[in-house]
Short mmCIF file of C-alpha atoms in Angstrom, two decimals:
data_model
loop_
_atom_site.label_atom_id
_atom_site.label_comp_id
_atom_site.label_asym_id
_atom_site.label_seq_id
_atom_site.Cartn_x
_atom_site.Cartn_y
_atom_site.Cartn_z
CA MET A 1 0.00 0.00 0.00
CA SER A 2 2.86 2.40 0.67
CA SER A 3 3.90 2.25 -3.01
CA ILE A 4 0.55 3.79 -3.97
CA LEU A 5 1.34 6.75 -1.79
CA ASN A 6 4.64 7.27 -3.61
CA LEU A 7 3.12 7.90 -7.04
CA PRO A 8 4.57 10.90 -8.85
CA GLN A 9 2.75 14.21 -8.70
CA GLN A 10 3.19 14.81 -12.45
CA PRO A 11 2.88 12.41 -15.39
CA GLN A 12 6.15 10.68 -16.22
CA LYS A 13 6.97 11.06 -19.91
CA ASN A 14 8.93 7.80 -19.95
CA ILE A 15 5.90 5.70 -18.93
CA ILE A 16 3.75 4.52 -21.84
CA PRO A 17 0.17 3.63 -20.84
CA GLN A 18 -0.99 0.11 -21.67
CA GLN A 19 -3.83 1.36 -23.90
CA THR A 20 -1.33 3.40 -25.92
CA ILE A 21 0.87 0.35 -26.43
CA LEU A 22 -2.13 -1.74 -27.48
CA THR A 23 -3.35 0.89 -29.96
CA THR A 24 0.14 1.34 -31.39
CA LEU A 25 0.48 -2.43 -31.87
CA VAL A 26 -2.85 -2.53 -33.76
CA LEU A 27 -1.76 0.38 -35.96
CA GLU A 28 1.59 -1.27 -36.65
CA ALA A 29 -0.11 -4.56 -37.54
CA ALA A 30 -2.50 -2.68 -39.86
CA GLN A 31 0.49 -1.39 -41.82
CA THR A 32 1.18 -4.90 -43.16
CA ASP A 33 -2.22 -6.61 -42.83
CA LYS A 34 -4.57 -5.26 -45.52
CA SER A 35 -7.74 -6.78 -44.05
CA LEU A 36 -6.96 -5.41 -40.59
CA ARG A 37 -6.15 -2.02 -42.10
CA GLU A 38 -9.47 -1.94 -43.99
CA ALA A 39 -11.41 -3.01 -40.89
CA LEU A 40 -9.62 -0.41 -38.75
CA ILE A 41 -10.38 2.38 -41.20
CA LYS A 42 -14.03 1.31 -41.49
CA ASN A 43 -14.70 0.73 -37.79
CA PRO A 44 -11.79 1.69 -35.51
CA GLY A 45 -13.81 1.28 -32.32
CA LYS A 46 -14.79 -2.32 -33.07
CA VAL A 47 -11.26 -3.33 -34.10
CA LEU A 48 -9.70 -1.77 -31.01
CA ILE A 49 -12.27 -3.37 -28.65
CA GLU A 50 -11.51 -6.76 -30.20
CA ALA A 51 -7.83 -6.11 -29.47
CA GLY A 52 -8.59 -5.30 -25.83
CA PHE A 53 -9.05 -1.51 -25.91
CA ALA A 54 -11.03 -0.17 -22.96
CA LEU A 55 -14.09 1.18 -24.77
CA ARG A 56 -17.68 0.29 -24.00
CA ASP A 57 -19.72 -1.19 -26.86
CA LYS A 58 -22.26 1.62 -26.50
CA ASP A 59 -19.49 4.18 -27.15
CA VAL A 60 -18.22 2.67 -30.43
CA ASP A 61 -20.32 4.88 -32.71
CA GLY A 62 -19.27 8.03 -30.86
CA PHE A 63 -15.63 6.92 -30.94
CA ASN A 64 -15.83 6.26 -34.68
CA GLN A 65 -17.36 9.71 -35.26
CA TYR A 66 -14.63 11.23 -33.10
CA CYS A 67 -11.97 9.45 -35.19
CA GLN A 68 -13.53 10.82 -38.40
CA SER A 69 -13.90 14.37 -37.09
CA ASP A 70 -10.51 14.72 -35.37
CA ALA A 71 -8.11 16.07 -37.98
CA GLY A 72 -5.12 14.16 -36.62
CA ILE A 73 -6.83 10.80 -36.24
CA SER A 74 -8.51 11.02 -39.65
CA ALA A 75 -5.12 11.96 -41.17
CA LEU A 76 -3.49 8.97 -39.48
CA LEU A 77 -6.17 6.63 -40.84
CA ALA A 78 -5.84 8.15 -44.33
CA HIS A 79 -2.06 7.74 -44.08
CA LEU A 80 -2.54 4.07 -43.23
CA ALA A 81 -5.04 3.65 -46.09
CA ALA A 82 -2.40 5.02 -48.47
CA GLY A 83 0.08 2.41 -47.23
CA GLY A 84 2.10 4.76 -45.05
CA GLU A 85 3.85 3.86 -41.83
CA ILE A 86 2.60 5.60 -38.70
CA GLU A 87 6.10 6.61 -37.61
CA GLN A 88 6.39 8.69 -40.80
CA LEU A 89 3.47 10.87 -39.73
CA THR A 90 4.49 13.96 -37.77
CA GLY A 91 3.00 13.97 -34.28
CA TRP A 92 1.74 10.39 -34.47
CA LYS A 93 2.25 9.78 -30.73
CA CYS A 94 0.06 12.77 -29.93
CA ILE A 95 -2.57 11.55 -32.41
CA VAL A 96 -2.60 8.08 -30.86
CA CYS A 97 -2.91 9.60 -27.39
CA LYS A 98 -5.99 11.60 -28.43
CA GLY A 99 -7.66 8.37 -29.54
CA VAL A 100 -6.59 6.46 -26.45
CA VAL A 101 -7.89 9.04 -23.98
CA TYR A 102 -11.31 9.25 -25.66
CA PRO A 103 -13.04 7.12 -22.97
CA ILE A 104 -11.60 9.31 -20.22
CA ALA A 105 -12.40 12.53 -22.08
CA ILE A 106 -16.05 11.56 -22.66
CA ALA A 107 -16.36 10.68 -18.99
CA ILE A 108 -14.96 14.06 -17.94
CA VAL A 109 -17.22 15.92 -20.37
CA GLY A 110 -20.12 13.75 -19.17
CA VAL A 111 -19.55 14.87 -15.59
CA GLY A 112 -20.02 18.44 -16.73
CA THR A 113 -18.67 21.65 -15.28
CA GLY A 114 -21.34 21.86 -12.62
CA ALA A 115 -20.52 18.50 -11.06
CA ILE A 116 -16.71 18.72 -11.13
CA ALA A 117 -16.71 19.98 -7.54
CA ALA A 118 -18.45 16.76 -6.43
CA LEU A 119 -15.64 14.52 -7.72
CA THR A 120 -13.35 12.84 -5.22
CA VAL A 121 -10.14 10.83 -5.47
CA THR A 122 -12.27 7.67 -5.61
CA SER A 123 -14.54 8.83 -8.46
CA PRO A 124 -14.16 6.44 -11.43
CA VAL A 125 -13.14 9.16 -13.89
CA VAL A 126 -10.46 10.41 -11.48
CA VAL A 127 -9.12 6.88 -10.93
CA ALA A 128 -9.11 6.25 -14.71
CA LEU A 129 -7.12 9.40 -15.41
CA ALA A 130 -4.74 8.67 -12.54
CA ALA A 131 -4.12 5.17 -13.91
CA PHE A 132 -3.60 6.46 -17.44
CA ALA A 133 -1.16 9.17 -16.37
CA SER A 134 0.48 7.05 -13.63
CA VAL A 135 -0.08 9.74 -11.02
CA ALA A 136 -1.76 9.93 -7.64
CA ALA A 137 -5.54 10.29 -7.70
CA GLY A 138 -5.25 13.67 -5.99
CA THR A 139 -3.08 14.89 -8.85
CA ALA A 140 -5.59 13.62 -11.41
CA LEU A 141 -8.44 15.27 -9.52
CA GLY A 142 -6.56 18.57 -9.47
CA PHE A 143 -5.99 18.32 -13.19
CA ILE A 144 -9.68 17.63 -13.86
CA VAL A 145 -10.73 20.57 -11.70
CA GLY A 146 -8.35 22.70 -13.75
CA LEU A 147 -10.19 21.61 -16.90
CA THR A 148 -13.47 23.20 -15.81
CA ALA A 149 -13.34 25.96 -18.44
CA THR A 150 -12.21 23.51 -21.14
CA ILE A 151 -15.00 20.97 -20.61
CA ALA A 152 -17.56 23.09 -22.43
CA GLY A 153 -15.31 22.85 -25.51
CA GLY A 154 -16.01 19.13 -25.76
CA VAL A 155 -14.18 15.84 -25.97
CA THR A 156 -11.58 16.94 -28.51
CA LEU A 157 -10.35 19.81 -26.35
CA VAL A 158 -10.34 17.70 -23.18
CA ALA A 159 -8.44 14.90 -24.94
CA SER A 160 -5.90 17.42 -26.23
CA GLU A 161 -5.37 18.83 -22.75
CA ILE A 162 -4.84 15.35 -21.28
CA CYS A 163 -2.31 14.47 -23.99
CA ASN A 164 -0.47 17.75 -23.54
CA TRP A 165 -0.39 17.23 -19.77
CA THR A 166 1.01 13.71 -20.07
CA GLY A 167 3.66 14.82 -22.54
CA ALA A 168 2.41 12.84 -25.54
CA CYS A 169 2.07 16.02 -27.58
CA ASN A 170 5.31 17.67 -26.50
#
């Protein structure tokens, strides 16, 4: 239990979250597997869930729309469709992060600005962000509270803030 108390107060840039690794592996496999690439481009949410991505079935349509509307993610998918390698795409780690944090970002936006003050270190969205960023729950809670003005901007802005905070976009 004492190791939990020793979590860093800021995200560690050298720690890669498990969901990021999983998503990167799927993208890398799609570079050489045409059927996987076509399935990923058509329905990224379904493909990632089948690979073990933490996304609820009821959120697949929203995730797929998010992937189509986010300029970076749609560019990454188009790059794959053209036979490109993800590492050749500028900012690909940031783009992957924005897809990976979607479930956390929709949860934060779903809480809404009015209810942020009711969150605690044991609230599921706080625990999820803390686990993703490998920080103490109190640190994650502080970060979420700091997002209050950003939440009204929607999932894309919240996801961008999370990825900037964790260093994926730096």
